[in-house]
Short mmCIF file of C-alpha atoms in Angstrom, two decimals:
data_model
loop_
_atom_site.label_atom_id
_atom_site.label_comp_id
_atom_site.label_asym_id
_atom_site.label_seq_id
_atom_site.Cartn_x
_atom_site.Cartn_y
_atom_site.Cartn_z
CA MET A 283 20.25 -67.47 80.98
CA ILE A 284 23.70 -67.83 82.25
CA GLU A 285 23.71 -71.67 84.16
CA SER A 286 23.69 -71.10 87.35
CA GLU A 287 20.58 -69.20 86.66
CA PHE A 288 18.99 -72.23 85.13
CA SER A 289 20.21 -74.08 88.46
CA GLU A 290 18.62 -71.27 90.27
CA LEU A 291 15.75 -72.10 88.42
CA ALA A 292 15.67 -75.68 88.47
CA SER A 293 16.30 -75.30 92.57
CA ARG A 294 12.46 -73.49 92.64
CA LEU A 295 11.27 -76.08 90.08
CA SER A 296 11.54 -78.78 92.75
CA ARG A 297 10.62 -77.25 95.59
CA ILE A 298 7.00 -76.37 93.94
CA LEU A 299 6.84 -80.39 92.95
CA PRO A 300 5.00 -82.85 94.59
CA ARG A 301 7.83 -84.28 97.18
CA HIS A 302 9.77 -82.25 95.93
CA PRO A 303 12.36 -84.39 93.43
CA ALA A 304 15.53 -83.77 91.92
CA VAL A 305 14.70 -81.19 88.63
CA SER A 306 17.18 -80.39 85.95
CA VAL A 307 16.68 -77.08 83.50
CA THR A 308 17.60 -78.33 79.81
CA GLY A 309 16.86 -75.83 77.92
CA ALA A 310 15.00 -72.80 77.13
CA ALA A 311 12.22 -72.48 74.21
CA SER A 312 11.11 -69.13 74.92
CA LEU A 313 11.72 -65.71 76.49
CA GLY A 314 8.30 -63.64 76.26
CA ALA A 315 8.65 -59.64 78.22
CA GLN A 316 6.46 -61.42 80.98
CA ARG A 317 6.92 -65.24 80.59
CA GLY A 318 9.89 -67.48 79.42
CA THR A 319 8.58 -71.03 78.60
CA PHE A 320 11.72 -73.91 80.35
CA MET A 321 12.21 -77.42 79.35
CA ILE A 322 12.97 -79.59 82.11
CA GLU A 323 13.80 -83.39 83.31
CA ILE A 324 12.26 -84.48 86.98
CA GLY A 325 13.93 -86.90 89.21
CA GLY A 326 17.12 -86.51 87.52
CA SER A 327 18.76 -86.86 83.61
CA GLY A 328 16.50 -89.31 81.85
CA GLY A 329 13.44 -89.23 84.12
CA ARG A 330 9.97 -87.49 83.25
CA THR A 331 10.85 -84.55 80.40
CA ALA A 332 7.99 -81.13 81.10
CA VAL A 333 7.50 -77.26 80.65
CA ALA A 334 7.77 -75.13 83.23
CA GLN A 335 5.62 -71.60 82.44
CA VAL A 336 7.28 -68.67 84.38
CA SER A 337 6.55 -65.05 84.68
CA SER A 338 8.71 -63.17 85.09
CA GLY A 339 6.95 -59.90 84.48
CA PRO A 340 4.68 -58.19 87.58
CA LEU A 341 3.08 -60.36 88.32
CA ASP A 342 -0.56 -61.37 88.57
CA VAL A 343 -1.04 -63.50 91.11
CA THR A 344 -4.72 -64.76 89.91
CA SER A 345 -3.99 -65.22 86.63
CA VAL A 346 -1.59 -68.31 86.77
CA ASP A 347 -3.95 -69.72 89.17
CA LEU A 348 -6.75 -69.36 86.99
CA GLU A 349 -5.06 -70.69 83.78
CA ALA A 350 -3.54 -73.35 85.39
CA ARG A 351 -7.28 -74.71 86.56
CA LEU A 352 -8.99 -73.71 83.04
CA ILE A 353 -6.70 -76.06 81.75
CA GLN A 354 -8.01 -78.77 83.82
CA HIS A 355 -11.25 -77.85 82.68
CA ALA A 356 -10.14 -78.17 79.13
CA ALA A 357 -8.41 -82.03 79.88
CA ARG A 358 -12.22 -82.99 81.72
CA VAL A 359 -14.81 -81.48 79.69
CA GLY A 360 -12.63 -83.68 76.20
CA VAL A 361 -10.18 -81.39 74.99
CA ARG A 362 -7.08 -82.75 74.71
CA VAL A 363 -4.34 -80.01 76.61
CA PRO A 364 -0.56 -81.10 78.89
CA GLU A 365 -1.65 -82.47 82.52
CA VAL A 366 -0.70 -79.39 85.28
CA LEU A 367 1.55 -81.65 87.80
CA ALA A 368 1.85 -78.51 89.64
CA TRP A 369 1.64 -74.82 89.73
CA ASP A 370 2.53 -71.93 92.58
CA VAL A 371 1.20 -68.39 92.42
CA GLU A 372 3.70 -66.79 94.34
CA ALA A 373 6.13 -68.28 92.30
CA GLY A 374 4.50 -67.53 89.01
CA VAL A 375 5.22 -71.22 88.00
CA ILE A 376 3.07 -73.64 86.12
CA ILE A 377 5.16 -76.73 85.19
CA SER A 378 2.71 -79.34 82.84
CA GLU A 379 3.53 -82.76 80.95
CA ARG A 380 5.72 -81.93 77.13
CA VAL A 381 4.20 -83.24 74.88
CA ASP A 382 6.00 -84.69 71.66
CA GLY A 383 4.62 -82.76 68.39
CA GLU A 384 5.11 -79.40 66.31
CA THR A 385 4.03 -76.04 67.74
CA ILE A 386 6.08 -73.71 65.36
CA PRO A 387 2.78 -72.75 62.67
CA ARG A 388 5.19 -72.99 59.02
CA ARG A 389 6.93 -75.95 60.52
CA ILE A 390 3.01 -77.54 60.36
CA LEU A 391 1.89 -75.98 57.98
CA ARG A 392 4.84 -77.89 55.70
CA MET A 393 3.82 -80.69 57.34
CA THR A 394 0.41 -80.80 56.13
CA ALA A 395 1.69 -80.06 52.70
CA ALA A 396 3.29 -82.94 52.83
CA ASP A 397 0.63 -85.34 54.31
CA GLU A 398 -3.16 -83.82 53.15
CA THR A 399 -4.61 -86.00 55.08
CA LEU A 400 -3.14 -84.74 58.64
CA GLY A 401 -4.42 -81.31 57.56
CA ARG A 402 -7.55 -82.95 57.48
CA ARG A 403 -7.16 -84.55 60.50
CA LEU A 404 -5.98 -81.31 62.37
CA VAL A 405 -9.21 -79.04 61.04
CA ARG A 406 -11.66 -81.49 62.16
CA ASP A 407 -10.00 -81.68 65.39
CA CYS A 408 -9.90 -78.55 66.21
CA GLY A 409 -13.35 -78.03 64.91
CA HIS A 410 -14.59 -81.07 67.35
CA SER A 411 -12.11 -80.14 70.60
CA LEU A 412 -13.58 -76.39 70.30
CA ALA A 413 -17.40 -77.68 70.41
CA VAL A 414 -16.92 -79.38 73.40
CA LEU A 415 -14.95 -76.54 75.03
CA HIS A 416 -18.14 -74.07 74.35
CA GLY A 417 -20.27 -76.78 75.01
CA ALA A 418 -19.15 -77.74 79.06
CA PRO A 419 -21.09 -76.35 81.78
CA VAL A 420 -18.73 -73.34 83.14
CA GLN A 421 -18.88 -73.65 87.47
CA GLY A 422 -16.18 -72.43 89.09
CA PHE A 423 -14.57 -69.60 86.78
CA SER A 424 -16.68 -66.67 87.87
CA GLU A 425 -13.79 -64.56 87.57
CA LEU A 426 -13.75 -64.12 84.02
CA PRO A 427 -14.32 -61.51 82.10
CA ASP A 428 -17.29 -61.65 79.93
CA GLN A 429 -17.24 -60.84 76.32
CA SER A 430 -20.54 -62.01 74.92
CA GLU A 431 -21.81 -59.19 73.98
CA PRO A 432 -22.02 -57.55 70.93
CA THR A 433 -22.09 -53.81 71.90
CA CYS A 434 -20.33 -54.47 75.14
CA TYR A 435 -17.32 -55.81 72.56
CA VAL A 436 -17.67 -52.40 69.84
CA GLU A 437 -16.81 -50.52 73.17
CA THR A 438 -13.36 -51.89 74.50
CA LEU A 439 -12.35 -51.68 71.09
CA THR A 440 -13.01 -48.03 70.56
CA ASP A 441 -11.71 -47.26 74.05
CA LEU A 442 -8.65 -48.76 72.56
CA VAL A 443 -8.93 -47.39 68.87
CA ASP A 444 -8.70 -44.02 71.49
CA SER A 445 -5.88 -45.26 72.89
CA LEU A 446 -3.71 -44.85 69.56
CA GLU A 447 -3.86 -41.16 69.79
CA ALA A 448 -3.28 -41.11 65.71
CA PRO A 449 -5.64 -40.78 63.49
CA ASN A 450 -7.22 -44.17 61.95
CA PRO A 451 -10.06 -44.05 59.39
CA SER A 452 -9.90 -47.59 58.66
CA PHE A 453 -10.12 -48.09 62.10
CA ARG A 454 -13.23 -45.80 62.83
CA LEU A 455 -14.31 -47.19 59.77
CA GLY A 456 -14.37 -51.00 61.26
CA LEU A 457 -16.00 -49.75 64.75
CA ARG A 458 -18.43 -48.14 62.62
CA TRP A 459 -19.72 -51.38 60.77
CA LEU A 460 -19.25 -53.43 63.84
CA ALA A 461 -21.68 -50.33 65.79
CA ARG A 462 -24.43 -51.15 63.02
CA ASN A 463 -24.07 -54.58 62.11
CA ALA A 464 -23.85 -56.02 65.91
CA PRO A 465 -24.77 -59.61 66.12
CA GLU A 466 -28.00 -61.21 68.27
CA ARG A 467 -25.34 -61.96 71.95
CA SER A 468 -25.29 -65.67 71.62
CA ARG A 469 -27.89 -67.65 73.12
CA SER A 470 -25.75 -68.18 76.14
CA ALA A 471 -22.07 -66.97 76.45
CA CYS A 472 -19.06 -69.96 76.84
CA LEU A 473 -16.02 -70.54 77.68
CA VAL A 474 -13.96 -69.10 74.81
CA HIS A 475 -9.99 -69.74 75.09
CA GLY A 476 -9.73 -66.57 73.30
CA ASP A 477 -6.54 -67.46 71.15
CA PHE A 478 -6.86 -70.76 69.56
CA ARG A 479 -4.41 -70.69 66.65
CA ASN A 480 -2.26 -71.90 64.74
CA GLY A 481 1.20 -70.98 66.52
CA ASN A 482 -0.62 -71.90 70.29
CA ILE A 483 -0.84 -75.67 69.60
CA ILE A 484 0.82 -78.45 68.93
CA VAL A 485 0.54 -81.24 66.26
CA ASP A 486 1.74 -84.58 65.59
CA GLN A 487 1.77 -86.44 63.35
CA ASN A 488 -2.06 -87.86 63.67
CA GLY A 489 -3.23 -84.54 63.98
CA LEU A 490 -4.35 -81.99 67.09
CA ALA A 491 -1.87 -83.01 69.78
CA ALA A 492 -3.07 -80.35 72.71
CA VAL A 493 -4.04 -76.76 72.81
CA LEU A 494 -1.67 -74.26 74.64
CA ASP A 495 -1.90 -70.75 75.66
CA TRP A 496 -4.72 -69.92 78.25
CA GLU A 497 -4.45 -67.72 79.33
CA LEU A 498 -7.14 -65.09 77.34
CA ALA A 499 -10.01 -67.82 77.96
CA HIS A 500 -12.99 -65.66 79.35
CA LEU A 501 -16.99 -65.70 79.42
CA GLY A 502 -18.02 -65.05 75.31
CA ASP A 503 -19.60 -65.90 71.92
CA PRO A 504 -18.15 -68.96 70.19
CA MET A 505 -18.74 -68.02 67.12
CA GLU A 506 -15.43 -65.47 68.35
CA ASP A 507 -12.96 -68.86 68.99
CA LEU A 508 -14.06 -70.26 64.90
CA ALA A 509 -13.25 -66.36 63.62
CA TRP A 510 -10.01 -65.81 65.11
CA ILE A 511 -8.56 -69.55 64.16
CA CYS A 512 -9.80 -68.38 60.83
CA LEU A 513 -7.93 -65.16 60.86
CA ARG A 514 -6.12 -64.36 57.51
CA THR A 515 -3.23 -63.74 59.54
CA TRP A 516 -2.52 -66.83 60.80
CA ARG A 517 -2.54 -69.01 57.91
CA PHE A 518 1.40 -67.84 57.79
CA GLY A 519 0.70 -67.13 53.46
CA GLU A 520 -1.84 -70.57 52.89
CA ASP A 521 -3.99 -68.19 51.84
CA ALA A 522 -6.94 -70.55 50.83
CA ASN A 523 -6.91 -72.39 53.85
CA GLU A 524 -8.96 -70.72 56.09
CA VAL A 525 -7.98 -72.49 59.03
CA GLY A 526 -5.03 -72.03 60.35
CA GLY A 527 -3.48 -72.02 57.27
CA PHE A 528 -3.81 -75.87 57.09
CA GLY A 529 -7.85 -76.69 56.26
CA ARG A 530 -10.89 -75.80 54.82
CA LEU A 531 -13.89 -73.56 56.81
CA GLU A 532 -16.54 -76.01 56.04
CA SER A 533 -14.95 -78.76 57.41
CA LEU A 534 -14.14 -76.84 60.70
CA ARG A 535 -17.54 -76.42 60.93
CA GLU A 536 -18.99 -79.76 59.98
CA ALA A 537 -16.77 -81.22 62.88
CA TYR A 538 -17.93 -78.13 65.31
CA GLU A 539 -21.39 -79.07 64.21
CA GLU A 540 -21.17 -82.57 64.55
CA ALA A 541 -19.48 -82.74 67.97
CA GLY A 542 -22.98 -81.13 68.75
CA GLY A 543 -21.89 -76.97 68.55
CA THR A 544 -24.33 -74.69 66.45
CA PHE A 545 -23.05 -72.26 63.72
CA ARG A 546 -24.07 -68.80 63.18
CA PRO A 547 -22.93 -67.21 59.96
CA GLU A 548 -23.87 -63.81 60.84
CA ALA A 549 -22.18 -63.56 64.12
CA PHE A 550 -18.65 -65.45 62.64
CA ARG A 551 -18.62 -62.96 60.21
CA TRP A 552 -19.17 -60.33 62.89
CA TRP A 553 -16.67 -61.99 64.62
CA THR A 554 -14.30 -61.58 62.01
CA ALA A 555 -14.36 -58.63 61.58
CA ALA A 556 -14.49 -57.68 65.04
CA ARG A 557 -11.10 -60.17 65.89
CA THR A 558 -9.17 -58.71 62.86
CA LEU A 559 -9.66 -55.04 63.90
CA TRP A 560 -8.79 -55.92 67.54
CA TRP A 561 -5.73 -57.65 66.64
CA ALA A 562 -4.67 -54.35 63.76
CA VAL A 563 -4.83 -52.42 67.24
CA GLY A 564 -2.94 -54.91 69.13
CA LEU A 565 -0.28 -54.34 66.86
CA ALA A 566 -0.55 -50.14 66.81
CA ARG A 567 -0.02 -50.45 70.13
CA GLN A 568 3.47 -52.30 69.83
CA ALA A 569 4.39 -49.89 67.89
CA LYS A 570 3.05 -47.13 70.13
CA ALA A 571 5.26 -48.62 73.07
CA PHE A 572 7.86 -48.31 69.96
CA VAL A 573 7.29 -44.59 69.13
CA ASP A 574 6.85 -43.85 72.73
CA GLY A 575 9.91 -44.81 74.17
CA ASP A 576 8.45 -47.87 76.79
CA THR A 577 9.97 -50.33 74.68
CA THR A 578 13.44 -50.56 72.30
CA SER A 579 12.54 -53.50 71.08
CA ILE A 580 12.68 -53.62 67.01
CA VAL A 581 10.37 -56.69 66.84
CA LEU A 582 7.42 -54.24 68.27
CA ALA A 583 8.23 -51.28 66.07
CA ALA A 584 8.48 -53.28 63.31
CA SER A 585 4.69 -54.15 64.28
CA GLY A 586 3.41 -51.17 63.25
CA ARG A 587 4.53 -52.22 59.66
CA ARG A 588 1.77 -55.23 59.71
CA VAL A 589 -0.76 -53.15 60.29
CA VAL A 590 -1.59 -52.39 57.47
CA GLU A 591 -2.38 -56.22 56.10
CA LEU A 592 -4.98 -55.81 59.19
CA GLU A 593 -6.52 -53.56 58.20
CA TYR A 594 -6.70 -54.63 54.53
CA ASP A 595 -8.39 -57.68 56.15
CA LEU A 596 -10.54 -55.33 57.96
CA LEU A 597 -11.96 -53.39 54.60
CA MET A 598 -12.27 -56.87 52.41
CA GLU A 599 -14.54 -58.54 55.29
CA ILE A 600 -17.01 -55.05 55.81
CA GLY A 601 -18.04 -54.05 51.51
CA MET B 68 28.04 -34.21 46.36
CA ILE B 69 26.45 -36.96 46.14
CA ASP B 70 27.13 -40.13 48.15
CA ARG B 71 27.71 -42.85 46.75
CA PRO B 72 25.99 -45.93 46.82
CA ASP B 73 22.72 -44.30 47.86
CA LEU B 74 19.76 -44.55 50.22
CA GLU B 75 18.48 -47.91 48.45
CA THR B 76 21.31 -49.61 47.42
CA LEU B 77 22.48 -49.32 51.29
CA LEU B 78 19.37 -50.58 52.60
CA GLY B 79 19.10 -53.41 49.85
CA ALA B 80 23.37 -54.07 51.08
CA MET B 81 22.13 -54.42 54.44
CA ALA B 82 19.35 -56.42 54.31
CA ALA B 83 21.00 -59.01 52.40
CA THR B 84 24.20 -58.84 54.79
CA LEU B 85 21.42 -59.47 57.71
CA SER B 86 19.94 -62.09 55.61
CA ASN B 87 22.91 -64.37 54.17
CA GLU B 88 25.23 -63.71 56.77
CA VAL B 89 24.06 -62.57 60.39
CA VAL B 90 20.86 -65.13 60.20
CA PRO B 91 23.11 -67.99 59.62
CA ALA B 92 25.01 -67.30 62.47
CA SER B 93 22.85 -66.49 64.36
CA THR B 94 20.11 -68.81 67.10
CA GLY B 95 17.18 -67.95 68.82
CA VAL B 96 15.88 -64.64 69.45
CA ALA B 97 18.94 -62.94 67.45
CA GLN B 98 18.10 -64.64 64.51
CA HIS B 99 14.68 -63.41 64.82
CA ALA B 100 15.91 -60.00 65.52
CA ALA B 101 18.01 -60.19 62.90
CA ARG B 102 15.20 -61.34 60.31
CA VAL B 103 12.93 -58.58 61.37
CA VAL B 104 15.72 -55.79 60.65
CA ALA B 105 16.43 -57.71 57.39
CA ASN B 106 12.95 -57.08 56.98
CA LEU B 107 12.57 -53.84 57.65
CA CYS B 108 15.63 -52.21 55.40
CA LEU B 109 13.75 -54.70 52.52
CA ILE B 110 10.40 -52.44 54.02
CA LEU B 111 12.68 -48.84 54.01
CA GLN B 112 14.07 -49.86 50.14
CA ARG B 113 10.57 -49.70 48.89
CA GLU B 114 9.61 -46.89 50.53
CA THR B 115 12.27 -44.59 49.28
CA ALA B 116 11.07 -45.38 46.70
CA LEU B 117 7.46 -45.60 46.68
CA GLY B 118 6.62 -43.71 49.88
CA ALA B 119 6.36 -40.33 48.72
CA GLY B 120 3.70 -40.64 45.77
CA ARG B 121 1.13 -42.43 47.31
CA GLU B 122 1.23 -39.92 50.67
CA ARG B 123 0.28 -37.73 47.49
CA ASP B 124 -2.03 -40.52 46.26
CA ALA B 125 -3.81 -40.89 49.41
CA SER B 126 -3.53 -36.63 50.07
CA LYS B 127 -5.60 -36.23 47.17
CA ALA B 128 -8.09 -38.97 47.50
CA VAL B 129 -9.35 -37.55 51.57
CA ALA B 130 -9.29 -33.56 50.34
CA ALA B 131 -11.30 -35.22 47.04
CA LEU B 132 -13.56 -36.61 50.05
CA LEU B 133 -13.66 -34.21 52.38
CA GLY B 134 -14.23 -31.79 49.74
CA GLY B 135 -13.50 -27.79 49.94
CA ARG B 136 -10.00 -28.37 51.66
CA GLU B 137 -7.10 -25.91 52.01
CA GLU B 138 -3.92 -26.29 50.37
CA GLY B 139 -1.10 -27.95 51.77
CA GLU B 140 -3.14 -30.10 53.75
CA THR B 141 -0.61 -33.09 55.53
CA LEU B 142 -2.17 -36.31 55.43
CA GLY B 143 -2.83 -36.28 59.21
CA GLU B 144 -4.91 -33.31 59.29
CA LEU B 145 -6.69 -34.90 56.10
CA SER B 146 -7.28 -38.27 57.93
CA GLU B 147 -7.89 -36.44 61.72
CA ALA B 148 -10.84 -34.87 59.02
CA LEU B 149 -11.71 -38.13 57.68
CA GLU B 150 -12.45 -39.88 61.24
CA ARG B 151 -14.66 -36.96 62.32
CA ARG B 152 -16.53 -37.50 59.37
CA ILE B 153 -17.24 -40.90 59.74
CA MET B 154 -19.44 -42.37 62.60
CA ASP B 155 -21.82 -40.18 61.70
CA CYS B 156 -21.99 -40.08 58.15
CA ASP B 157 -24.61 -42.51 56.03
CA ASP B 158 -24.14 -46.00 54.14
CA ALA B 159 -23.03 -44.23 50.85
CA PHE B 160 -20.50 -41.96 51.62
CA ALA B 161 -19.27 -44.83 53.95
CA GLU B 162 -18.57 -46.43 51.34
CA GLU B 163 -16.63 -44.55 49.53
CA VAL B 164 -14.60 -43.94 52.04
CA ARG B 165 -14.16 -47.80 52.03
CA ARG B 166 -13.09 -47.99 48.77
CA VAL B 167 -10.13 -44.59 48.69
CA LEU B 168 -9.00 -46.40 52.35
CA LEU B 169 -9.11 -49.83 50.45
CA GLU B 170 -7.27 -48.78 47.76
CA ASP B 171 -4.52 -46.80 49.54
CA ALA B 172 -3.87 -50.10 51.85
CA ARG B 173 -3.23 -50.94 48.46
CA ARG B 174 -0.77 -49.47 47.68
CA ARG B 175 1.12 -49.58 51.04
CA LEU B 176 1.19 -53.26 50.75
CA THR B 177 2.93 -52.56 48.02
CA ILE B 178 5.79 -50.97 50.24
CA ASP B 179 4.92 -53.57 53.73
CA ARG B 180 3.94 -56.98 52.60
CA PRO B 181 3.80 -57.02 48.30
CA GLY B 182 2.20 -59.96 46.62
CA TYR B 183 -0.61 -59.16 49.73
CA ALA B 184 -3.74 -57.92 48.07
CA PRO B 185 -3.87 -59.58 44.77
#
């Protein structure tokens, strides 16, 4: 983005905030295909620092409002999240407080490698946060999809595998296993984050500073969230530490149960396989978009060469 | 009659140039793309050495699983045939399939991500 675009963005953001203070855009933290994240100052130089997430693709007008309300709900029930300052559905913008800390997974792992107690605090914070999120009554989110029923999830996965149009026996074997080993549905569907992992958290020297990226939240089986954060792909090479590469599953489980959660081992195993397959298919779809000419992104093309890692994990999981 | 440097050597040199010269000189999205391309060059370098053998071994293993296949079927055709067998097969066959696919995944990982499979 060039300076004039930053200036135009700053004007838009000012109009969204209460009392329309002066806003300056100080940098772009990330620029994805669908969303950009910008660092801003509110109230002139030296003012409050904040973050603006701006949808840059086709706008889903329900998603901005829903995401902002989800973040506020999470804060109310005791999950650490950035405070939402304002949002605007038409502009596709959410403005939140800036929370200090680290978000890059490998840097988080360097922090926890240098300080063992930080890793332990972090995994316990994650367990606690997930338990309070899953345990809270969910009201006012009737528009959220319910993905808690395992057999429905298998149907969804099957449709996704079929959409690849290329044979993948590993995926079919995974679907077979999932269909034949579906656990009992969780007693009641709860709010699950849907993408709680190393890469979507802010970590400081005290532990978990904030949970980010709530746009995939839905009603579901709580074991889905616990399985997701433990997928090998989110350990960034620190494979012995099941939880995000920074902590052990037994500590996550302990903290989760201490905060009122119920850990169901068979369901956890099933959701581990299901979410491994889901992510494998996600990477394969990214590569397919490149092969089909829908994108020229070399990063998405390269996703096709990561699929085998998830296939391997899946085949090991279902053995 | 013979081009030099050859494919493998060039791919290695491309990866090294990207990693040692382009990555340090770039930032943000461009730097990330350069890292990705460097890694892809190394993948392709390994594939030139190992890829044909891997595909041959996979075709042989899948053909043996399925039994009674025609000579010269491609790995794609064999994979499609295997997919069709999988959904309705019994547990014993499913486990045989899992072992064959796991072995193939290990070989693919020596190309795409060495060290991933212990």
